[in-house]
Coordinates of C-alpha atoms and ligand atoms in Angstrom, one line a residue:
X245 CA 0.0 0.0 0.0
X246 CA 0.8 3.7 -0.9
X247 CA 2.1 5.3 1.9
X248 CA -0.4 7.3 4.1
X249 CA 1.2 10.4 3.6
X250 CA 1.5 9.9 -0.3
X251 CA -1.9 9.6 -0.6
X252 CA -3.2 12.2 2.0
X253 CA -0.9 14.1 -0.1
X254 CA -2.5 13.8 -3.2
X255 CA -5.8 14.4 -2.0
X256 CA -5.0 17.2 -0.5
X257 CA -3.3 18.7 -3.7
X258 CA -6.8 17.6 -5.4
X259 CA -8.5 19.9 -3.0
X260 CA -6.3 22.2 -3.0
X261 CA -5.9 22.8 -6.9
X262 CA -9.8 21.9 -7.5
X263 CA -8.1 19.0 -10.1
X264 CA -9.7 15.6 -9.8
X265 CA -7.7 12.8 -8.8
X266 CA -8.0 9.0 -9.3
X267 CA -9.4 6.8 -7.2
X268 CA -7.4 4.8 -4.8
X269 CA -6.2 2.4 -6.8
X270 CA -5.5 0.3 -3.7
X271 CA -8.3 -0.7 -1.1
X272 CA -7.5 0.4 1.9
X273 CA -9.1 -0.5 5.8
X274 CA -11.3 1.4 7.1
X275 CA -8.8 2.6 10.0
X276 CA -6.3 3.3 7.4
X277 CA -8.8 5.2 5.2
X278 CA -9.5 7.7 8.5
X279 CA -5.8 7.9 8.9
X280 CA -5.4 9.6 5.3
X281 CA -8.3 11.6 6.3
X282 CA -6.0 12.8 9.6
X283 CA -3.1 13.4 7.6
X284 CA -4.6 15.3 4.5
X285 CA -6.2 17.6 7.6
X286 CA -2.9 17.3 9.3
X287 CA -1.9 19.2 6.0
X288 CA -4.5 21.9 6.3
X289 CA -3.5 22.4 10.0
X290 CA -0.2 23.5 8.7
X291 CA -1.1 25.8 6.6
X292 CA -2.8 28.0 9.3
X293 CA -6.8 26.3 9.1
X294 CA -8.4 25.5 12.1
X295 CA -10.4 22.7 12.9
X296 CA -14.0 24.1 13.8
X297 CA -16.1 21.2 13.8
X298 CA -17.5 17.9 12.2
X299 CA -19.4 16.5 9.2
X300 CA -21.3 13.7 9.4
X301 CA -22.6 11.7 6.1
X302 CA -25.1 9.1 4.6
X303 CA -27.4 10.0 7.8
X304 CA -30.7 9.7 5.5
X305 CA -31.8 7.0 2.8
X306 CA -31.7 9.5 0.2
X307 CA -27.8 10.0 0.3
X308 CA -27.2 6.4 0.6
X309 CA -29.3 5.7 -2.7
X310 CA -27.7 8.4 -4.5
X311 CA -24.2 7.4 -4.1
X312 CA -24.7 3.5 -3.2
X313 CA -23.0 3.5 -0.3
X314 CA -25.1 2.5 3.5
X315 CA -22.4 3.1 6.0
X316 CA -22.1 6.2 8.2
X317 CA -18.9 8.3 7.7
X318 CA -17.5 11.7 9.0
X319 CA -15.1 14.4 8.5
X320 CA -13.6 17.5 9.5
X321 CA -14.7 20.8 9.2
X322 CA -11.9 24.0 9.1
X323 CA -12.2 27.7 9.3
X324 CA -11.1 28.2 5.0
X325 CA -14.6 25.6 4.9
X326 CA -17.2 28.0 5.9
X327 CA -18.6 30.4 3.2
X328 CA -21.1 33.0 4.7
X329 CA -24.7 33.1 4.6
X330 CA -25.6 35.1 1.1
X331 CA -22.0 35.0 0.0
X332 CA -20.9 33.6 -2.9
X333 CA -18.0 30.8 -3.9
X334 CA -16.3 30.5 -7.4
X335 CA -16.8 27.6 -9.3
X336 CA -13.0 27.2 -10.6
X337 CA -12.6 26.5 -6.3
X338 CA -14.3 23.2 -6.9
X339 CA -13.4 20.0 -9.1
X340 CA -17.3 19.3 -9.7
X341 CA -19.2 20.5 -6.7
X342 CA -22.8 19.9 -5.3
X343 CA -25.0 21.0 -2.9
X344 CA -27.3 19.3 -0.2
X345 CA -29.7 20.3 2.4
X346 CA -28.5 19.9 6.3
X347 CA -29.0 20.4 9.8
X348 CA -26.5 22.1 11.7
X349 CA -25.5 22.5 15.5
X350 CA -23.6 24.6 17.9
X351 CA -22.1 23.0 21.1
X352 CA -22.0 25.2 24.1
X353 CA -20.4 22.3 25.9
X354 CA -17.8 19.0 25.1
X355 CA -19.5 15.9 24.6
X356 CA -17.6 12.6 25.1
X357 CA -18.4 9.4 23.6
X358 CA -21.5 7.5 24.7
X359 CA -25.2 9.7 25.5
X360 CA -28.3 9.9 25.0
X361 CA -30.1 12.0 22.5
X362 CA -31.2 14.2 25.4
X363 CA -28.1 14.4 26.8
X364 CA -26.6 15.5 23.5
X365 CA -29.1 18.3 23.5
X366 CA -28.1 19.6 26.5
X367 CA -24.8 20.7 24.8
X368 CA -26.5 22.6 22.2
X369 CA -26.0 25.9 22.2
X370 CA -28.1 26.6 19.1
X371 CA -29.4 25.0 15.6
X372 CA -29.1 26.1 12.2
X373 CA -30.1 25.8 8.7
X374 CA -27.4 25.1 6.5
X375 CA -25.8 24.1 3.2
X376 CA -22.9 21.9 2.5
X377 CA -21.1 21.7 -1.1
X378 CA -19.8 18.5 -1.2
X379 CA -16.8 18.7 -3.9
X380 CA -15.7 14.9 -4.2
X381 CA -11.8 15.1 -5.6
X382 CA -12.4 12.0 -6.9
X383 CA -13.1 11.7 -11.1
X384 CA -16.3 11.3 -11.7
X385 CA -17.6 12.0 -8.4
X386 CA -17.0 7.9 -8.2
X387 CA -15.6 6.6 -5.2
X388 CA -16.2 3.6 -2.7
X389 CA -16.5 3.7 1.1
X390 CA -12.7 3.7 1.8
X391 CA -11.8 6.5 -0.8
X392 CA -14.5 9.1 0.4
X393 CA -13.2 8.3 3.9
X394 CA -10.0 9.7 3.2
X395 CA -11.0 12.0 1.2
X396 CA -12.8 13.9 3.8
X397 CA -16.1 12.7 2.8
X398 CA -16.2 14.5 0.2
X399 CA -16.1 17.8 2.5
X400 CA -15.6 21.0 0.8
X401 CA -17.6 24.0 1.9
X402 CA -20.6 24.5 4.3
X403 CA -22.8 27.7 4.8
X404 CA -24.7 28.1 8.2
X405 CA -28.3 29.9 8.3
X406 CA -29.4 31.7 11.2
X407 CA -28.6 30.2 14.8
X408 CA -31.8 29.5 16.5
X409 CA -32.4 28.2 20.4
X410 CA -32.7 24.2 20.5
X411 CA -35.8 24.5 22.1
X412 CA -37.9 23.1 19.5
X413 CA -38.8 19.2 18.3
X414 CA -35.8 19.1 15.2
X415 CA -37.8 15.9 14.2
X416 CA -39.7 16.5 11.7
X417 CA -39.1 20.0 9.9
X418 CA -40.3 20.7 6.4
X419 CA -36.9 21.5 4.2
X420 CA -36.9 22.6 0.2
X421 CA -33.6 23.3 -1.2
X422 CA -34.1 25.6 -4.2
X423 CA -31.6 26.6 -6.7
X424 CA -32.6 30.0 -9.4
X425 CA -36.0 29.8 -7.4
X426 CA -36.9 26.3 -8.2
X427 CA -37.7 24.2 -5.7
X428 CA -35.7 21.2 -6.3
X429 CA -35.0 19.3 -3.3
X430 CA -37.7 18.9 -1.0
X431 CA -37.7 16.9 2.0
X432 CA -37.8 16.6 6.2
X433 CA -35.3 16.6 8.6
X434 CA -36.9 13.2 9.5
X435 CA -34.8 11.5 6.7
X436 CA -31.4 12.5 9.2
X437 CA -31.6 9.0 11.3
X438 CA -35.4 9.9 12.2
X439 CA -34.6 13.2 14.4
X440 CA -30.9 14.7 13.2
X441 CA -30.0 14.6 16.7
X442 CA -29.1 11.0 16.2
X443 CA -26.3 12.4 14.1
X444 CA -24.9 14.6 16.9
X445 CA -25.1 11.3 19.2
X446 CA -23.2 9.4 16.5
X447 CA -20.9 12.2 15.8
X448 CA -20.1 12.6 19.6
X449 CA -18.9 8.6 19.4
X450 CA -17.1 9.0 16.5
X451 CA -14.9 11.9 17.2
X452 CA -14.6 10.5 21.0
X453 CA -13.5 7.2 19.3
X454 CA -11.0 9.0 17.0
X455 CA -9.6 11.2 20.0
X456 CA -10.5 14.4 18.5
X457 CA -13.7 14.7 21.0
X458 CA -16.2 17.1 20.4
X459 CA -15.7 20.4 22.2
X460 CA -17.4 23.4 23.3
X461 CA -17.8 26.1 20.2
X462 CA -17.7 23.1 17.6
X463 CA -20.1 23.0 14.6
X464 CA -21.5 19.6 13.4
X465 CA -23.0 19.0 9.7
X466 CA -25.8 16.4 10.4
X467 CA -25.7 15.1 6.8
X468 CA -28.0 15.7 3.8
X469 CA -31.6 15.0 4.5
X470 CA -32.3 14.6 0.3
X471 CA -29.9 13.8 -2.0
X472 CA -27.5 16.5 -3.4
X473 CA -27.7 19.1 -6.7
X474 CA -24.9 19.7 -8.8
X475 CA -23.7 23.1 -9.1
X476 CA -23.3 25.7 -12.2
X477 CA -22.2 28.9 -12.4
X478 CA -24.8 31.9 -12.2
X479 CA -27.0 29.2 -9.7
X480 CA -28.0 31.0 -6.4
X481 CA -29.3 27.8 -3.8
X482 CA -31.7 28.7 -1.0
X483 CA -32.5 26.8 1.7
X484 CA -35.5 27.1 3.6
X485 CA -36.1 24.9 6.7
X486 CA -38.9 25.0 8.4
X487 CA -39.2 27.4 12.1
X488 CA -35.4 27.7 11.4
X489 CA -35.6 30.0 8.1
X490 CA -33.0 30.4 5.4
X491 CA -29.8 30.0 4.8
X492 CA -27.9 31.1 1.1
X493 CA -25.4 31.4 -1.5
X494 CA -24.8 32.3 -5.1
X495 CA -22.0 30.5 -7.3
X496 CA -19.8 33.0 -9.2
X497 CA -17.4 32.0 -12.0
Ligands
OOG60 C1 -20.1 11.9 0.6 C2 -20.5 12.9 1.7 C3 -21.8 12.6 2.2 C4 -23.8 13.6 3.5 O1 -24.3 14.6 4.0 O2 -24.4 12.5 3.4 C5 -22.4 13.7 2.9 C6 -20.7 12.3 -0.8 O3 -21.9 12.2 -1.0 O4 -19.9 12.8 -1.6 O5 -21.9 14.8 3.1
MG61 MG1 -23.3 16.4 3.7

């Protein structure tokens, strides 16, 4: 096998550049496939981005189906990541990017390994609506389990909607993802594990298990609720989730 930092190199270069890359030719482990993932961060780190938070993916049917694979998966969210509500990113950033409709939350406090969905509510500071662009580096937006893992699962950009309290029931919000004004994704934050705060609980173990454990002021990406758009230049994507509002960006060439 290619080394670990070979690869995490190349991946990051992908990302980097916005040039797609092959996939792995090599399958790799699981635990080796999150080990790229560290390093190609590890990269980032280095070049002065901060680590702000986690991504969590295939938390609803929908993203499964669309890219065929049924196994949860996370990544790592950094400072150069977040695009601002109503801003605007430039297509030449991105190898072939897309968009999908999340969930996301705010942790006033840590959260270690195993709880209970109430209990991971208790360290929410606030909710959000929000929008990842997912920018695969592989060709063809093709990959299997192993290569999205270390490619950051396919993490590229995220923009966050208004922070509301965590008061209310997060299970079943109406969500329509619209891009030029037509609707085009619609959908429930339901289709996140059956209540998205299953993904925090999950992300909690994950990062816990990893030893990067969430902490206080961290951001987590609950996963797409429907499956994701692909992008063009001139698009402007709004997301509109129900009680929580809007959240939006144009894409500029
Ligand atoms: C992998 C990332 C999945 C989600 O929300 O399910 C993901 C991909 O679809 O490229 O971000
Ligand atoms: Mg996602």
């Amino acid at each position: 096998m290619p080394e670990t930092t070979e690869i995490a190199a190349r991946l990051d270069d992908a990302a980097r550049y916005a040039r797609a890359t092959a996939q792995l030719a090599e399958p790799l482990t699981i635990e080796q496939a999150y080990r790229v993932q560290a390093a190609s961060l590890g990269r980032r780190y280095a070049r002065g981005e901060q680590r702000v938070g986690i991504k969590m993916g295939f938390t609803s049917r929908a993203k499964m189906a669309q890219m065929g694979i049924d196994e949860m998966i996370w990544g790592r969210l950094t400072d150069a990541m977040l695009v601002e509500d109503g801003g605007i990113i430039r297509f030449d950033n991105y190898v072939h990017p897309r968009v999908e409709p999340e969930i996301a939350f705010l942790l006033k406090a840590p959260l270690g390994g195993s709880l209970s969905p109430p209990a991971a509510l208790a360290a929410v500071e606030a909710v959000a609506p929000a929008l990842e662009i997912i920018d695969s580096r592989y060709e063809n937006f093709k990959f299997s389990l192993t290569d999205v893992v270390a490619d950051n699962s396919s993490s590229s950009s995220f923009v966050i909607g208004p922070w509301a309290s965590p008061t209310q029931d997060l299970s079943n919000l109406g969500m329509i993802m619209e891009i030029d004004g037509v609707a085009r994704q619609i959908g429930s934050s339901a289709a996140i594990l059956g209540n998205p705060i299953r993904s925090l609980v999950a992300a909690a173990r994950l990062a816990a298990a990893a030893g990067e454990p969430l902490r206080a002021g961290d951001i987590v990406m609950a996963g797409g609720a429907t499956a994701a758009e692909a992008l063009a230049i001139g698009n402007r994507v709004r997301l509109e989730v129900q009680r929580l509002g809007r959240v939006e960006f144009s894409v500029h060439g």
